PDB file of C-alpha atoms in Angstrom:
ATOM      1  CA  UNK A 114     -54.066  11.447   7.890  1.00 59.00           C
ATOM      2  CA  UNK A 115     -52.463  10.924   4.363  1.00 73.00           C
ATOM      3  CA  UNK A 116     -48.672  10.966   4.117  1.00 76.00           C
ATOM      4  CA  UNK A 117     -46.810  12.425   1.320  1.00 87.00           C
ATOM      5  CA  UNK A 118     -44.409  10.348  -0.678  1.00 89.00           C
ATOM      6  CA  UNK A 119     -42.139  12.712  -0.465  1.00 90.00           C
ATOM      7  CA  UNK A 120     -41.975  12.302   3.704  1.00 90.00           C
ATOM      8  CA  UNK A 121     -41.707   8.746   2.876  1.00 90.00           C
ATOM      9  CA  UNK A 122     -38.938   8.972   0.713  1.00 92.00           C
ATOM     10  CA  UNK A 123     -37.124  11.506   3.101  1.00 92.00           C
ATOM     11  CA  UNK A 124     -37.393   9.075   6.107  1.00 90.00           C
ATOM     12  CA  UNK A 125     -36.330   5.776   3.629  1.00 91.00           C
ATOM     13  CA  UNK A 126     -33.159   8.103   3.096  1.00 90.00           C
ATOM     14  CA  UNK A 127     -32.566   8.895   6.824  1.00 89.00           C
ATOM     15  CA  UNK A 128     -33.165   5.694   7.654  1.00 86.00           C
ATOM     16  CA  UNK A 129     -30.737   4.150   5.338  1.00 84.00           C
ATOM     17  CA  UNK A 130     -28.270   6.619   6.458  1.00 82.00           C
ATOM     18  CA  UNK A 131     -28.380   5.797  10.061  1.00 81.00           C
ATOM     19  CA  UNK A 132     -28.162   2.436   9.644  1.00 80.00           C
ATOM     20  CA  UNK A 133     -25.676   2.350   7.225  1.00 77.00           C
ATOM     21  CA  UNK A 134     -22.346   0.572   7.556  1.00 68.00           C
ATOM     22  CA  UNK A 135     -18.868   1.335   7.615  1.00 67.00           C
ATOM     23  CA  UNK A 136     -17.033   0.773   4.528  1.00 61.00           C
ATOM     24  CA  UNK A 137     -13.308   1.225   4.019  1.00 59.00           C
ATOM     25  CA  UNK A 138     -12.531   1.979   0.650  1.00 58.00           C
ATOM     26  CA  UNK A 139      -9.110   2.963   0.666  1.00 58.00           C
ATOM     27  CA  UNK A 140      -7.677   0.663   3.712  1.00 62.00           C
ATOM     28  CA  UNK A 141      -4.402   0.717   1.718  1.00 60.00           C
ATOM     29  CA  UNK A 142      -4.056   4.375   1.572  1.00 63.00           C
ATOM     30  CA  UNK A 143      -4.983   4.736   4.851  1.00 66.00           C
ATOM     31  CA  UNK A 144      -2.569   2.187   5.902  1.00 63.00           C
ATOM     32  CA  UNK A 145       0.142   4.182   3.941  1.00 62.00           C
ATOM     33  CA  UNK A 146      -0.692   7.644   5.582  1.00 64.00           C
ATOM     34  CA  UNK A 147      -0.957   6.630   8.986  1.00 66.00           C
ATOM     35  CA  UNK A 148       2.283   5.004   9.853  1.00 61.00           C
ATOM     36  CA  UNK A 149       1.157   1.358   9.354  1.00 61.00           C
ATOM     37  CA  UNK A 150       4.902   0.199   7.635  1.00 58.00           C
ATOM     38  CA  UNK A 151       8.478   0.889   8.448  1.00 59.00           C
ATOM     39  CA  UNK A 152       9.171   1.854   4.889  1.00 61.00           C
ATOM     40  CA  UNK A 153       7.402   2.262   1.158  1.00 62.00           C
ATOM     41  CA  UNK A 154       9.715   2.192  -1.615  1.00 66.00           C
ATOM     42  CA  UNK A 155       8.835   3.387  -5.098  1.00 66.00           C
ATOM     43  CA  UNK A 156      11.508   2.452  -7.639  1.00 70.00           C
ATOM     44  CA  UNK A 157      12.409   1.209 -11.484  1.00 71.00           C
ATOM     45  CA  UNK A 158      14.061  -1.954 -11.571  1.00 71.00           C
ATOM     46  CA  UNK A 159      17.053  -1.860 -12.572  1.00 75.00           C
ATOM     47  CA  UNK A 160      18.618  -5.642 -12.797  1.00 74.00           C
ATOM     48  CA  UNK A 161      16.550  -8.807 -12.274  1.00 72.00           C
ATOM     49  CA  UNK A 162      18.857 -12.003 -11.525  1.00 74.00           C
ATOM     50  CA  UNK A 163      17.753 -15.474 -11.096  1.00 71.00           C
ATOM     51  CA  UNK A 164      17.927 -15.375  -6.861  1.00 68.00           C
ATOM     52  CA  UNK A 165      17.645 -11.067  -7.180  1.00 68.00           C
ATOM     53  CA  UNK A 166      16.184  -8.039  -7.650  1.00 68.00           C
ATOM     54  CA  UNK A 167      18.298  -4.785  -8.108  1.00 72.00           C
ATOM     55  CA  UNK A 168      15.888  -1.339  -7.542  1.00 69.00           C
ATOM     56  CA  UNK A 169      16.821   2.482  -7.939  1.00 73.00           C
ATOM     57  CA  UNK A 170      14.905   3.834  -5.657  1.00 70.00           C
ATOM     58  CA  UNK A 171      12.830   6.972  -6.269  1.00 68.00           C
ATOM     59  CA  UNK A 172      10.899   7.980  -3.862  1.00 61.00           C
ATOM     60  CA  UNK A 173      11.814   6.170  -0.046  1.00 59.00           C
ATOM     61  CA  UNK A 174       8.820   7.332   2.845  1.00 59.00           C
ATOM     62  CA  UNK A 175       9.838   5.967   6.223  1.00 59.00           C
ATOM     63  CA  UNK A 176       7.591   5.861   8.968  1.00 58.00           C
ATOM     64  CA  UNK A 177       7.467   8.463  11.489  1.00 54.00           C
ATOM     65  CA  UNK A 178       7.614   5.048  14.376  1.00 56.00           C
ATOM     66  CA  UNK A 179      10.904   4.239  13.552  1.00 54.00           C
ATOM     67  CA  UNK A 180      12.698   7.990  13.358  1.00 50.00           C
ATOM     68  CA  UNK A 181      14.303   7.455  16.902  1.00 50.00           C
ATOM     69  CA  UNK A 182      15.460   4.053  16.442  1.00 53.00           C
ATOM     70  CA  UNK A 183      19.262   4.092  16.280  1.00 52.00           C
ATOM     71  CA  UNK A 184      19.944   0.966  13.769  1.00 51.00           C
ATOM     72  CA  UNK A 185      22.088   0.451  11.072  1.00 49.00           C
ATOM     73  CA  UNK A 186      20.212   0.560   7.903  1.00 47.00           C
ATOM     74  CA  UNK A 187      19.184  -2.810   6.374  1.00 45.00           C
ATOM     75  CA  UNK A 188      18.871  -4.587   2.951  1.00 45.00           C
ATOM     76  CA  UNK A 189      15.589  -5.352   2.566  1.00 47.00           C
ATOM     77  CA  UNK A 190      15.452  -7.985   0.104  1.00 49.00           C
ATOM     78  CA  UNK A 191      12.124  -8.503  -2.119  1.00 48.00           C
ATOM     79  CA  UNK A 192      11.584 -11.935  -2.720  1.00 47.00           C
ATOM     80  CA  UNK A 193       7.537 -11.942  -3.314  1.00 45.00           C
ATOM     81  CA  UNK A 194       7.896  -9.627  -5.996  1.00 50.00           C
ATOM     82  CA  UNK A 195       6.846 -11.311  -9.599  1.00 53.00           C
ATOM     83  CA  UNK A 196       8.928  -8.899 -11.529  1.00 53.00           C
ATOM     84  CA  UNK A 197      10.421 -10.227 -14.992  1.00 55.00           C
ATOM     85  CA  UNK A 198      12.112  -7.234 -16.859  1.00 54.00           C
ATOM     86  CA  UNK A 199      14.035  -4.422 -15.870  1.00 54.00           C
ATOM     87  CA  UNK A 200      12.862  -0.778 -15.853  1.00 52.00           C
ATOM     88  CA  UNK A 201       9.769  -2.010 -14.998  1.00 56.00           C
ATOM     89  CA  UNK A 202       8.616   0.663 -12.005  1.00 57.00           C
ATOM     90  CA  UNK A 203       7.566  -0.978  -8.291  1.00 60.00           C
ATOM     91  CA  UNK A 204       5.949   0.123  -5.304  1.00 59.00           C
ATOM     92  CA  UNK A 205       6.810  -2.249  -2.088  1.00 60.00           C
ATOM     93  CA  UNK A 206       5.624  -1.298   1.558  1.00 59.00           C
ATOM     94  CA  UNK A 207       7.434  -3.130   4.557  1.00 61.00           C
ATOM     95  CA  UNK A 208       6.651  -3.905   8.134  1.00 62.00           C
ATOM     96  CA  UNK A 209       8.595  -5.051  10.858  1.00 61.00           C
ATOM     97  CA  UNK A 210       8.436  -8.420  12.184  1.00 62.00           C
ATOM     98  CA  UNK A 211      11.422  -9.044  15.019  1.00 61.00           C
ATOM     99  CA  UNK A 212      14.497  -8.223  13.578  1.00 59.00           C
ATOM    100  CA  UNK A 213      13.601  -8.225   9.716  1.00 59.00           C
ATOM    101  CA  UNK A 214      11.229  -6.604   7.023  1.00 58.00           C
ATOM    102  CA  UNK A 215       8.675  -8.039   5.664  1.00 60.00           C
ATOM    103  CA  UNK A 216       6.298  -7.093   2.677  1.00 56.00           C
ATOM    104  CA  UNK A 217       3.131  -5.406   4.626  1.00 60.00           C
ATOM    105  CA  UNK A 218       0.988  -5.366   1.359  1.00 57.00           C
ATOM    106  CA  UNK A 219       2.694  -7.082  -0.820  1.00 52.00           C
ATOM    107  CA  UNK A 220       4.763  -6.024  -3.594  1.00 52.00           C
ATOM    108  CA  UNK A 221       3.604  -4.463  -7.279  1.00 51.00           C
ATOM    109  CA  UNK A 222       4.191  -3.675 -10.285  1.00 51.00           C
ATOM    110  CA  UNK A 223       3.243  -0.228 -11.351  1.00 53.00           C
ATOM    111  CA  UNK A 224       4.295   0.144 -14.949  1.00 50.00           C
ATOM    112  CA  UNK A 225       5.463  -2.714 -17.649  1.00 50.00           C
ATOM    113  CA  UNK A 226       7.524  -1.652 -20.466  1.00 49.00           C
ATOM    114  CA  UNK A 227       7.558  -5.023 -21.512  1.00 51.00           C
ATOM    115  CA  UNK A 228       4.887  -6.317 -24.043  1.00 47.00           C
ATOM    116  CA  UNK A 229       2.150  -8.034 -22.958  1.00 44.00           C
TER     117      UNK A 229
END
């Protein structure tokens, strides 16, 4: 009995698709749509100080876990952040550890007007 290639080739492709692994591509984005931070902050610097960072924010998400939670709103301070110039525009995502935020996936910069 003489097989085909083309059998061959369809069972090589099954095969590798069974036994294919998980891959997450986008484990940020996921992160960020379901409820993994307390806030994500998109904003353009405004001042940048030797010990601080002053941000407009322009777009503020906060996680649907912490809607119910009766606490005065914080400060979060971003002190991870390597951010040199103002108007420079910045994307920071916060969890909660205790009492404080802390930068879930770090801090970045999303556009430079300064001159590289």
């Amino acid at each position: 009995m003489k097989v085909s290639k083309t059998v061959i080739i369809v069972f090589i492709l099954i095969a590798l698709f069974v036994f294919s692994t998980v891959v997450y591509a986008a484990d940020a984005m996921y992160r960020f749509m379901h409820n993994d931070h307390i806030a994500l902050i998109i904003g353009e610097v405004v001042v940048v100080e030797e010990k601080s960072i002053s941000v407009k924010v322009e777009k503020n998400i906060i996680s649907a876990k912490d809607l119910n939670v009766s606490e005065a709103v914080k400060q979060v301070k971003i002190s991870t952040a390597d951010i040199k110039y103002p108007f420079d525009y910045m994307f920071y995502n916060s969890e909660k550890d205790g009492a404080k935020a802390t930068p879930a996936l770090g801090d970045y910069i999303l556009i430079s007007l300064a001159e590289s």
